[in-house]
mmCIF file of C-alpha atoms in Angstrom:
data_model
loop_
_atom_site.group_PDB
_atom_site.id
_atom_site.type_symbol
_atom_site.label_atom_id
_atom_site.label_comp_id
_atom_site.label_asym_id
_atom_site.label_seq_id
_atom_site.Cartn_x
_atom_site.Cartn_y
_atom_site.Cartn_z
ATOM 1 C CA UNK D 1035 -22.604 -26.811 -13.245
ATOM 2 C CA UNK D 1036 -19.709 -25.174 -13.982
ATOM 3 C CA UNK D 1037 -21.482 -22.210 -16.481
ATOM 4 C CA UNK D 1038 -23.734 -21.504 -13.950
ATOM 5 C CA UNK D 1039 -21.019 -21.584 -10.700
ATOM 6 C CA UNK D 1040 -18.900 -19.254 -13.569
ATOM 7 C CA UNK D 1041 -21.836 -16.937 -13.974
ATOM 8 C CA UNK D 1042 -22.604 -16.576 -10.441
ATOM 9 C CA UNK D 1043 -19.012 -15.997 -9.599
ATOM 10 C CA UNK D 1044 -18.737 -13.283 -12.555
ATOM 11 C CA UNK D 1045 -21.844 -11.511 -10.619
ATOM 12 C CA UNK D 1046 -20.247 -11.479 -6.843
ATOM 13 C CA UNK D 1047 -16.976 -10.722 -8.373
ATOM 14 C CA UNK D 1048 -18.346 -7.538 -10.384
ATOM 15 C CA UNK D 1049 -20.857 -6.680 -7.328
ATOM 16 C CA UNK D 1050 -17.448 -6.349 -5.455
ATOM 17 C CA UNK D 1051 -15.626 -4.300 -8.306
ATOM 18 C CA UNK D 1052 -18.892 -1.650 -8.005
ATOM 19 C CA UNK D 1053 -18.501 -1.799 -4.115
ATOM 20 C CA UNK D 1054 -15.204 -1.008 -4.931
ATOM 21 C CA UNK D 1055 -16.028 2.044 -6.984
ATOM 22 C CA UNK D 1056 -18.107 3.876 -4.525
ATOM 23 C CA UNK D 1057 -15.096 3.270 -1.950
ATOM 24 C CA UNK D 1058 -12.829 4.658 -4.843
ATOM 25 C CA UNK D 1059 -14.719 7.749 -5.386
ATOM 26 C CA UNK D 1060 -16.297 8.596 -2.228
ATOM 27 C CA UNK D 1061 -13.801 7.797 0.507
ATOM 28 C CA UNK D 1062 -12.452 10.667 2.578
ATOM 29 C CA UNK D 1063 -8.890 10.244 2.575
ATOM 30 C CA UNK D 1064 -6.316 9.334 -0.035
ATOM 31 C CA UNK D 1065 -5.336 6.130 1.817
ATOM 32 C CA UNK D 1066 -9.121 5.139 1.513
ATOM 33 C CA UNK D 1067 -8.612 5.145 -2.224
ATOM 34 C CA UNK D 1068 -5.510 3.646 -2.647
ATOM 35 C CA UNK D 1069 -6.865 0.764 -0.605
ATOM 36 C CA UNK D 1070 -9.631 0.786 -3.364
ATOM 37 C CA UNK D 1071 -7.795 0.615 -5.969
ATOM 38 C CA UNK D 1072 -5.555 -1.867 -4.650
ATOM 39 C CA UNK D 1073 -8.551 -3.956 -4.161
ATOM 40 C CA UNK D 1074 -9.518 -3.413 -7.360
ATOM 41 C CA UNK D 1075 -6.824 -4.382 -9.318
ATOM 42 C CA UNK D 1076 -6.576 -8.000 -7.276
ATOM 43 C CA UNK D 1077 -10.632 -7.985 -8.288
ATOM 44 C CA UNK D 1078 -9.257 -7.368 -11.386
ATOM 45 C CA UNK D 1079 -6.920 -10.850 -11.932
ATOM 46 C CA UNK D 1080 -9.938 -12.454 -10.257
ATOM 47 C CA UNK D 1081 -12.578 -11.524 -13.357
ATOM 48 C CA UNK D 1082 -9.409 -11.983 -16.163
ATOM 49 C CA UNK D 1083 -9.086 -15.857 -14.391
ATOM 50 C CA UNK D 1084 -13.145 -16.463 -14.270
ATOM 51 C CA UNK D 1085 -13.066 -15.089 -18.449
ATOM 52 C CA UNK D 1086 -9.917 -17.257 -18.737
ATOM 53 C CA UNK D 1087 -11.957 -20.604 -17.893
ATOM 54 C CA UNK D 1088 -14.862 -19.571 -20.031
ATOM 55 C CA UNK D 1089 -12.797 -18.818 -22.896
ATOM 56 C CA UNK D 1090 -10.882 -22.713 -22.303
ATOM 57 C CA UNK D 1091 -7.552 -21.000 -22.341
ATOM 58 C CA UNK D 1092 -4.776 -20.360 -20.369
ATOM 59 C CA UNK D 1093 -3.191 -17.115 -22.360
ATOM 60 C CA UNK D 1094 -5.101 -15.163 -20.271
ATOM 61 C CA UNK D 1095 -2.722 -16.000 -17.117
ATOM 62 C CA UNK D 1096 0.302 -14.610 -18.023
ATOM 63 C CA UNK D 1097 -2.072 -10.781 -18.318
ATOM 64 C CA UNK D 1098 -3.199 -11.861 -14.738
ATOM 65 C CA UNK D 1099 0.467 -12.065 -13.090
ATOM 66 C CA UNK D 1100 1.336 -8.962 -15.386
ATOM 67 C CA UNK D 1101 -1.557 -6.724 -13.294
ATOM 68 C CA UNK D 1102 -0.024 -8.656 -9.959
ATOM 69 C CA UNK D 1103 3.219 -7.723 -9.944
ATOM 70 C CA UNK D 1104 2.152 -3.794 -11.652
ATOM 71 C CA UNK D 1105 -0.385 -3.603 -9.364
ATOM 72 C CA UNK D 1106 1.294 -3.930 -6.065
ATOM 73 C CA UNK D 1107 4.322 -1.845 -7.396
ATOM 74 C CA UNK D 1108 1.686 1.046 -8.231
ATOM 75 C CA UNK D 1109 0.422 0.815 -4.423
ATOM 76 C CA UNK D 1110 3.765 0.761 -2.769
ATOM 77 C CA UNK D 1111 4.451 3.950 -4.926
ATOM 78 C CA UNK D 1112 1.420 5.666 -3.986
ATOM 79 C CA UNK D 1113 1.381 5.215 -0.396
ATOM 80 C CA UNK D 1114 5.014 5.870 -0.400
ATOM 81 C CA UNK D 1115 4.276 9.329 -2.296
ATOM 82 C CA UNK D 1116 1.877 10.154 0.550
ATOM 83 C CA UNK D 1117 4.167 9.449 3.121
ATOM 84 C CA UNK D 1118 7.723 10.694 1.929
ATOM 85 C CA UNK D 1119 6.269 13.338 -0.838
ATOM 86 C CA UNK D 1120 8.501 11.728 -3.382
ATOM 87 C CA UNK D 1121 8.688 7.887 -4.549
ATOM 88 C CA UNK D 1122 12.173 7.698 -5.592
ATOM 89 C CA UNK D 1123 14.615 9.664 -2.989
ATOM 90 C CA UNK O 375 36.222 -17.963 -3.944
ATOM 91 C CA UNK O 376 32.927 -19.405 -1.932
ATOM 92 C CA UNK O 377 31.936 -15.442 -1.834
ATOM 93 C CA UNK O 378 33.115 -14.296 -4.847
ATOM 94 C CA UNK O 379 31.328 -17.072 -7.301
ATOM 95 C CA UNK O 380 29.645 -19.675 -5.138
ATOM 96 C CA UNK O 381 26.190 -18.866 -4.198
ATOM 97 C CA UNK O 382 25.860 -16.482 -1.314
ATOM 98 C CA UNK O 383 21.971 -16.816 -0.987
ATOM 99 C CA UNK O 384 21.560 -20.367 -1.533
ATOM 100 C CA UNK O 385 17.683 -20.082 -0.225
ATOM 101 C CA UNK O 386 17.473 -17.617 -2.803
ATOM 102 C CA UNK O 387 19.057 -19.207 -5.996
ATOM 103 C CA UNK O 388 16.469 -22.045 -4.939
ATOM 104 C CA UNK O 389 13.331 -20.250 -5.503
ATOM 105 C CA UNK O 390 14.927 -18.408 -7.638
ATOM 106 C CA UNK O 391 15.252 -21.665 -9.776
ATOM 107 C CA UNK O 392 12.109 -22.754 -8.738
ATOM 108 C CA UNK O 393 10.016 -19.690 -10.182
ATOM 109 C CA UNK O 394 11.519 -19.726 -13.520
ATOM 110 C CA UNK O 395 11.110 -23.680 -13.627
ATOM 111 C CA UNK O 396 7.242 -22.771 -12.974
ATOM 112 C CA UNK O 397 6.897 -20.020 -15.459
ATOM 113 C CA UNK O 398 9.014 -20.828 -18.404
ATOM 114 C CA UNK O 399 7.966 -24.904 -17.985
ATOM 115 C CA UNK O 400 9.644 -27.762 -16.755
ATOM 116 C CA UNK O 401 12.222 -29.050 -19.500
ATOM 117 C CA UNK O 402 16.080 -29.639 -19.324
ATOM 118 C CA UNK O 403 16.542 -26.640 -21.647
ATOM 119 C CA UNK O 404 14.503 -24.483 -18.926
ATOM 120 C CA UNK O 405 16.451 -26.346 -15.972
ATOM 121 C CA UNK O 406 19.920 -24.987 -17.468
ATOM 122 C CA UNK O 407 18.999 -21.866 -18.146
ATOM 123 C CA UNK O 408 17.440 -21.384 -14.319
ATOM 124 C CA UNK O 409 20.948 -22.765 -12.895
ATOM 125 C CA UNK O 410 22.556 -20.051 -14.805
ATOM 126 C CA UNK O 411 19.956 -17.762 -13.879
ATOM 127 C CA UNK O 412 19.686 -18.969 -10.219
ATOM 128 C CA UNK O 413 23.800 -18.523 -9.462
ATOM 129 C CA UNK O 414 24.188 -14.935 -11.853
ATOM 130 C CA UNK O 415 21.357 -13.349 -10.308
ATOM 131 C CA UNK O 416 22.599 -13.716 -6.379
ATOM 132 C CA UNK O 417 26.040 -12.640 -7.454
ATOM 133 C CA UNK O 418 25.348 -9.176 -9.538
ATOM 134 C CA UNK O 419 23.295 -8.041 -6.517
ATOM 135 C CA UNK O 420 25.027 -9.068 -3.953
ATOM 136 C CA UNK O 421 25.270 -5.531 -2.648
ATOM 137 C CA UNK O 422 22.001 -5.890 -2.405
ATOM 138 C CA UNK O 423 21.658 -8.456 0.801
ATOM 139 C CA UNK O 424 23.386 -6.897 3.643
ATOM 140 C CA UNK O 425 22.796 -10.213 5.791
ATOM 141 C CA UNK O 426 24.076 -13.086 5.535
ATOM 142 C CA UNK O 427 20.960 -16.049 5.384
ATOM 143 C CA UNK O 428 19.622 -16.376 8.308
ATOM 144 C CA UNK O 429 17.145 -19.434 8.054
ATOM 145 C CA UNK O 430 19.293 -22.314 10.327
ATOM 146 C CA UNK O 431 16.669 -24.700 9.745
ATOM 147 C CA UNK O 432 14.755 -24.369 6.329
ATOM 148 C CA UNK O 433 13.068 -27.869 6.610
ATOM 149 C CA UNK O 434 11.600 -26.084 9.505
ATOM 150 C CA UNK O 435 9.477 -23.588 7.411
ATOM 151 C CA UNK O 436 6.869 -25.386 5.786
ATOM 152 C CA UNK O 437 5.059 -26.222 8.875
ATOM 153 C CA UNK O 438 5.181 -22.448 9.905
ATOM 154 C CA UNK O 439 3.718 -22.115 6.441
ATOM 155 C CA UNK O 440 1.147 -24.883 6.642
ATOM 156 C CA UNK O 441 0.222 -23.462 9.986
ATOM 157 C CA UNK O 442 -0.167 -19.980 8.250
ATOM 158 C CA UNK O 443 -2.712 -20.981 5.575
ATOM 159 C CA UNK O 444 -4.410 -22.820 7.788
ATOM 160 C CA UNK O 445 -4.647 -19.717 10.092
ATOM 161 C CA UNK O 446 -5.393 -18.034 7.159
ATOM 162 C CA UNK O 447 -8.650 -19.334 5.877
ATOM 163 C CA UNK O 448 -10.242 -19.262 9.760
ATOM 164 C CA UNK O 449 -8.958 -15.883 9.731
ATOM 165 C CA UNK O 450 -11.139 -14.522 6.403
ATOM 166 C CA UNK O 451 -14.480 -16.573 8.303
ATOM 167 C CA UNK O 452 -13.858 -14.964 11.213
ATOM 168 C CA UNK O 453 -13.567 -11.253 9.165
ATOM 169 C CA UNK O 454 -16.194 -12.020 7.139
ATOM 170 C CA UNK O 455 -18.712 -13.067 10.234
ATOM 171 C CA UNK O 456 -17.659 -10.150 11.673
ATOM 172 C CA UNK O 457 -18.336 -7.823 8.097
ATOM 173 C CA UNK O 458 -21.638 -9.477 7.794
ATOM 174 C CA UNK O 459 -22.715 -8.837 11.111
ATOM 175 C CA UNK O 460 -24.332 -5.303 10.285
ATOM 176 C CA UNK O 461 -25.749 -4.036 13.437
ATOM 177 C CA UNK O 462 -23.080 -3.948 15.584
ATOM 178 C CA UNK O 463 -19.627 -1.597 15.377
ATOM 179 C CA UNK O 464 -16.612 -3.408 15.707
ATOM 180 C CA UNK O 465 -14.267 -2.503 19.249
ATOM 181 C CA UNK O 466 -11.244 -1.743 17.480
ATOM 182 C CA UNK O 467 -7.695 -1.178 19.616
ATOM 183 C CA UNK O 468 -4.488 0.266 18.875
ATOM 184 C CA UNK O 469 -2.282 -2.925 20.673
ATOM 185 C CA UNK O 470 1.828 -2.464 21.343
ATOM 186 C CA UNK O 471 3.538 -5.844 20.605
ATOM 187 C CA UNK O 472 6.736 -6.114 22.381
ATOM 188 C CA UNK O 473 9.401 -8.274 19.983
ATOM 189 C CA UNK O 474 11.709 -11.196 21.084
ATOM 190 C CA UNK O 475 12.792 -11.834 17.743
ATOM 191 C CA UNK O 476 15.586 -9.252 16.659
ATOM 192 C CA UNK O 477 16.326 -10.474 13.077
ATOM 193 C CA UNK O 478 14.753 -7.917 10.315
ATOM 194 C CA UNK O 479 13.745 -10.828 8.183
ATOM 195 C CA UNK O 480 11.795 -12.727 11.396
ATOM 196 C CA UNK O 481 10.186 -9.355 11.837
ATOM 197 C CA UNK O 482 8.880 -8.953 8.842
ATOM 198 C CA UNK O 483 7.647 -12.760 8.910
ATOM 199 C CA UNK O 484 5.742 -12.263 11.826
ATOM 200 C CA UNK O 485 4.819 -8.880 10.576
ATOM 201 C CA UNK O 486 3.170 -10.850 7.685
ATOM 202 C CA UNK O 487 1.402 -12.833 9.747
ATOM 203 C CA UNK O 488 0.180 -10.787 11.798
ATOM 204 C CA UNK O 489 -1.260 -9.048 8.619
ATOM 205 C CA UNK O 490 -3.040 -12.306 7.208
ATOM 206 C CA UNK O 491 -4.448 -13.846 10.264
ATOM 207 C CA UNK O 492 -7.399 -12.979 12.646
ATOM 208 C CA UNK O 493 -8.515 -9.403 12.574
ATOM 209 C CA UNK O 494 -5.162 -7.846 13.256
ATOM 210 C CA UNK O 495 -3.129 -5.500 10.562
ATOM 211 C CA UNK O 496 0.024 -4.984 11.909
ATOM 212 C CA UNK O 497 0.584 -1.079 11.267
ATOM 213 C CA UNK O 498 4.723 0.027 12.296
ATOM 214 C CA UNK O 499 7.179 -0.744 13.796
ATOM 215 C CA UNK O 500 9.281 1.193 15.982
ATOM 216 C CA UNK O 501 12.579 2.573 15.086
ATOM 217 C CA UNK O 502 14.692 1.124 17.394
ATOM 218 C CA UNK O 503 12.835 -2.575 16.665
ATOM 219 C CA UNK O 504 11.609 -3.140 20.390
ATOM 220 C CA UNK O 505 7.585 -2.949 19.726
ATOM 221 C CA UNK O 506 5.271 -3.526 16.893
ATOM 222 C CA UNK O 507 1.675 -1.583 16.525
ATOM 223 C CA UNK O 508 -0.969 -3.916 15.553
ATOM 224 C CA UNK O 509 -4.414 -2.760 14.517
ATOM 225 C CA UNK O 510 -6.932 -5.097 16.427
ATOM 226 C CA UNK O 511 -10.231 -5.129 14.489
ATOM 227 C CA UNK O 512 -12.321 -7.070 16.930
ATOM 228 C CA UNK O 513 -10.731 -7.697 20.566
ATOM 229 C CA UNK O 514 -11.750 -6.526 24.135
ATOM 230 C CA UNK O 515 -8.836 -8.076 25.681
ATOM 231 C CA UNK O 516 -5.329 -7.039 24.628
ATOM 232 C CA UNK O 517 -3.311 -9.255 26.960
ATOM 233 C CA UNK O 518 -4.600 -12.373 25.325
ATOM 234 C CA UNK O 519 -3.990 -11.435 21.688
ATOM 235 C CA UNK O 520 -0.419 -10.653 22.533
ATOM 236 C CA UNK O 521 0.185 -14.018 24.436
ATOM 237 C CA UNK O 522 -1.769 -15.511 21.550
ATOM 238 C CA UNK O 523 0.648 -14.483 18.829
ATOM 239 C CA UNK O 524 3.815 -14.769 21.224
ATOM 240 C CA UNK O 525 2.821 -18.201 21.444
ATOM 241 C CA UNK O 526 1.396 -19.423 17.956
ATOM 242 C CA UNK O 527 3.511 -17.500 15.890
ATOM 243 C CA UNK O 528 6.563 -16.066 17.632
ATOM 244 C CA UNK O 529 7.629 -19.042 19.392
ATOM 245 C CA UNK O 530 8.063 -20.991 16.159
ATOM 246 C CA UNK O 531 9.403 -18.214 14.466
ATOM 247 C CA UNK O 532 12.031 -18.076 17.259
ATOM 248 C CA UNK O 533 13.174 -21.830 16.382
ATOM 249 C CA UNK O 534 13.588 -21.070 13.038
ATOM 250 C CA UNK O 535 15.883 -18.244 13.371
ATOM 251 C CA UNK O 536 18.403 -19.850 16.040
ATOM 252 C CA UNK K 427 -14.706 -33.851 -17.034
ATOM 253 C CA UNK K 428 -15.229 -36.139 -13.822
ATOM 254 C CA UNK K 429 -18.343 -35.082 -11.545
ATOM 255 C CA UNK K 430 -16.300 -34.719 -8.637
ATOM 256 C CA UNK K 431 -14.042 -32.587 -10.252
ATOM 257 C CA UNK K 432 -16.654 -30.536 -11.285
ATOM 258 C CA UNK K 433 -18.202 -30.326 -8.086
ATOM 259 C CA UNK K 434 -14.634 -29.305 -6.203
ATOM 260 C CA UNK K 435 -14.259 -26.237 -9.288
ATOM 261 C CA UNK K 436 -17.576 -24.812 -8.884
ATOM 262 C CA UNK K 437 -17.252 -24.447 -4.550
ATOM 263 C CA UNK K 438 -13.610 -23.388 -4.499
ATOM 264 C CA UNK K 439 -14.758 -20.682 -7.690
ATOM 265 C CA UNK K 440 -18.662 -19.537 -5.416
ATOM 266 C CA UNK K 441 -16.232 -19.307 -2.409
ATOM 267 C CA UNK K 442 -14.431 -16.886 -3.614
ATOM 268 C CA UNK K 443 -16.365 -15.182 -5.318
ATOM 269 C CA UNK K 444 -18.380 -14.536 -2.084
ATOM 270 C CA UNK K 445 -14.922 -13.882 -0.094
ATOM 271 C CA UNK K 446 -14.380 -11.304 -3.030
ATOM 272 C CA UNK K 447 -17.877 -9.876 -1.995
ATOM 273 C CA UNK K 448 -17.044 -9.868 1.839
ATOM 274 C CA UNK K 449 -13.604 -8.182 1.067
ATOM 275 C CA UNK K 450 -15.366 -4.999 -0.404
ATOM 276 C CA UNK K 451 -18.640 -4.927 1.509
ATOM 277 C CA UNK K 452 -15.727 -4.834 4.287
ATOM 278 C CA UNK K 453 -14.222 -1.693 2.538
ATOM 279 C CA UNK K 454 -17.483 0.385 1.651
ATOM 280 C CA UNK K 455 -19.130 -0.031 5.302
ATOM 281 C CA UNK K 456 -16.429 0.139 7.825
ATOM 282 C CA UNK K 457 -16.411 3.503 9.721
ATOM 283 C CA UNK K 458 -12.884 4.642 9.267
ATOM 284 C CA UNK K 459 -9.802 3.457 7.442
ATOM 285 C CA UNK K 460 -8.055 0.706 9.520
ATOM 286 C CA UNK K 461 -11.015 -0.986 9.896
ATOM 287 C CA UNK K 462 -11.428 -0.415 6.305
ATOM 288 C CA UNK K 463 -8.081 -2.162 6.228
ATOM 289 C CA UNK K 464 -8.925 -5.282 7.242
ATOM 290 C CA UNK K 465 -11.055 -6.372 4.512
ATOM 291 C CA UNK K 466 -9.283 -6.544 1.961
ATOM 292 C CA UNK K 467 -5.833 -7.490 2.959
ATOM 293 C CA UNK K 468 -7.711 -11.054 4.352
ATOM 294 C CA UNK K 469 -10.806 -11.824 2.748
ATOM 295 C CA UNK K 470 -9.754 -10.366 -0.869
ATOM 296 C CA UNK K 471 -6.984 -12.560 -1.487
ATOM 297 C CA UNK K 472 -7.988 -15.399 -0.064
ATOM 298 C CA UNK K 473 -11.029 -14.543 -2.253
ATOM 299 C CA UNK K 474 -8.883 -14.884 -5.167
ATOM 300 C CA UNK K 475 -6.370 -17.577 -4.139
ATOM 301 C CA UNK K 476 -9.446 -19.959 -3.996
ATOM 302 C CA UNK K 477 -10.524 -18.646 -7.871
ATOM 303 C CA UNK K 478 -6.686 -19.356 -8.868
ATOM 304 C CA UNK K 479 -7.288 -22.374 -7.071
ATOM 305 C CA UNK K 480 -10.304 -23.298 -9.334
ATOM 306 C CA UNK K 481 -8.539 -22.678 -12.044
ATOM 307 C CA UNK K 482 -5.780 -25.123 -11.278
ATOM 308 C CA UNK K 483 -8.063 -27.793 -10.717
ATOM 309 C CA UNK K 484 -10.544 -26.787 -14.039
ATOM 310 C CA UNK K 485 -7.160 -27.012 -16.119
ATOM 311 C CA UNK K 486 -6.155 -30.258 -15.204
ATOM 312 C CA UNK K 487 -9.353 -32.133 -15.195
ATOM 313 C CA UNK K 488 -9.594 -30.628 -18.609
ATOM 314 C CA UNK K 489 -5.974 -32.498 -19.778
ATOM 315 C CA UNK K 490 -5.073 -29.523 -21.300
ATOM 316 C CA UNK K 491 -1.029 -28.654 -20.455
ATOM 317 C CA UNK K 492 -0.614 -28.579 -16.508
ATOM 318 C CA UNK K 493 0.819 -25.833 -15.969
ATOM 319 C CA UNK K 494 1.545 -24.115 -12.596
ATOM 320 C CA UNK K 495 1.109 -19.730 -13.489
ATOM 321 C CA UNK K 496 -2.064 -19.922 -11.096
ATOM 322 C CA UNK K 497 -0.096 -20.878 -8.563
ATOM 323 C CA UNK K 498 2.126 -18.140 -8.602
ATOM 324 C CA UNK K 499 -0.609 -15.504 -8.756
ATOM 325 C CA UNK K 500 -1.558 -17.253 -5.613
ATOM 326 C CA UNK K 501 1.868 -17.250 -3.904
ATOM 327 C CA UNK K 502 2.312 -13.515 -4.670
ATOM 328 C CA UNK K 503 -0.753 -11.923 -3.675
ATOM 329 C CA UNK K 504 -0.444 -13.791 -0.774
ATOM 330 C CA UNK K 505 3.138 -12.303 0.057
ATOM 331 C CA UNK K 506 2.237 -8.849 -1.198
ATOM 332 C CA UNK K 507 -1.091 -8.119 0.604
ATOM 333 C CA UNK K 508 0.411 -7.795 4.333
ATOM 334 C CA UNK K 509 3.378 -5.646 2.665
ATOM 335 C CA UNK K 510 0.896 -3.274 1.593
ATOM 336 C CA UNK K 511 -1.592 -3.286 4.002
ATOM 337 C CA UNK K 512 1.341 -2.240 6.215
ATOM 338 C CA UNK K 513 2.556 0.407 3.783
ATOM 339 C CA UNK K 514 -0.906 1.894 3.828
ATOM 340 C CA UNK K 515 -1.126 1.747 7.084
ATOM 341 C CA UNK K 516 1.773 3.295 7.771
ATOM 342 C CA UNK K 517 1.586 6.336 5.515
ATOM 343 C CA UNK K 518 -2.493 6.642 7.039
ATOM 344 C CA UNK K 519 -0.701 7.507 10.251
ATOM 345 C CA UNK K 520 1.330 10.107 8.801
ATOM 346 C CA UNK K 521 -1.264 12.109 7.145
ATOM 347 C CA UNK K 522 -3.294 11.197 10.491
ATOM 348 C CA UNK K 523 -6.767 10.120 8.438
ATOM 349 C CA UNK K 524 -10.031 10.405 11.038
ATOM 350 C CA UNK K 525 -9.882 7.241 13.395
ATOM 351 C CA UNK K 526 -13.309 6.335 14.847
ATOM 352 C CA UNK K 527 -14.325 7.332 18.782
ATOM 353 C CA UNK K 528 -14.167 4.068 20.754
ATOM 354 C CA UNK K 529 -10.919 2.859 19.629
ATOM 355 C CA UNK K 530 -8.834 2.107 22.425
ATOM 356 C CA UNK K 531 -5.321 3.417 22.333
ATOM 357 C CA UNK K 532 -3.384 5.675 19.892
ATOM 358 C CA UNK K 533 -1.091 5.163 16.735
ATOM 359 C CA UNK K 534 1.999 6.600 17.033
ATOM 360 C CA UNK K 535 3.716 8.472 14.429
ATOM 361 C CA UNK K 536 7.820 8.953 14.072
#
């Protein structure tokens, strides 16, 4: 049952990633693209967690934590660049 | 003496210790190292924390957190239904919310709560910290939304900070 | 691994995946930026939180060394999602992105 649920969830999240990439490519304005990137890294965390469960190892959790931290910093830096024209004033 | 060598931010120190133990695993050695970090880091970064700790009743935080977690689940179901109702387009609106909270940390907590709960994202706070601009996804009655937020979230936060 | 644990893990996993997908659909389908903001901040965050919870239950019921890194990831995501939504909304108001016609009220820019 878990194997099936894992495959199904990976399919769902992959579909979500595809939709995010659609918005990333299409997105009329820059904030739409940043939002798409933001959602993309959150979905990447989900995929890493699922991958770790398939392999039965907890090693990848550190990578997921790092992506969570760095992704947030990246989103804030990009949004701040849009608003102010520079990241560090 | 207390300001120079003590714990200027007790809650911050506690959070640091907790996160350290969760990251590195709970053992006696890690607890000692975590305690040293929890003591030194707030001391070194004291200049970046202009305000004194403002939460008077930390134990009330738990009840508030539980309520917010429950509301996040409800909120996501509501948003999911809106997203999946393909036929009608949402009636969105910008709503100005008058703040009674004054402390910056309180305003931050309220804004974050609003962003995570049903159909509303807090977009901006006015320069004098008196108004909050909220974007609501699907709303017809602005006043009901404002009253709901005031009763459900701002009241408990006000109690927390007094 | 007991049947109950398997059931809980499966339900959490599929719920999480469904919420992540709903957030992405919201991102892809809504007409203007501010409505698009709602899907990812709520649905996607809850989806990943649910998957992290499934991971906790899964490794715990397998009897591996119980860790709480997933819990840290979850807390961090729930703390940062509203902040990035807020700063994105601010920058969007600053560069004045298009807003759909039937929106009541106006964004301010200061």
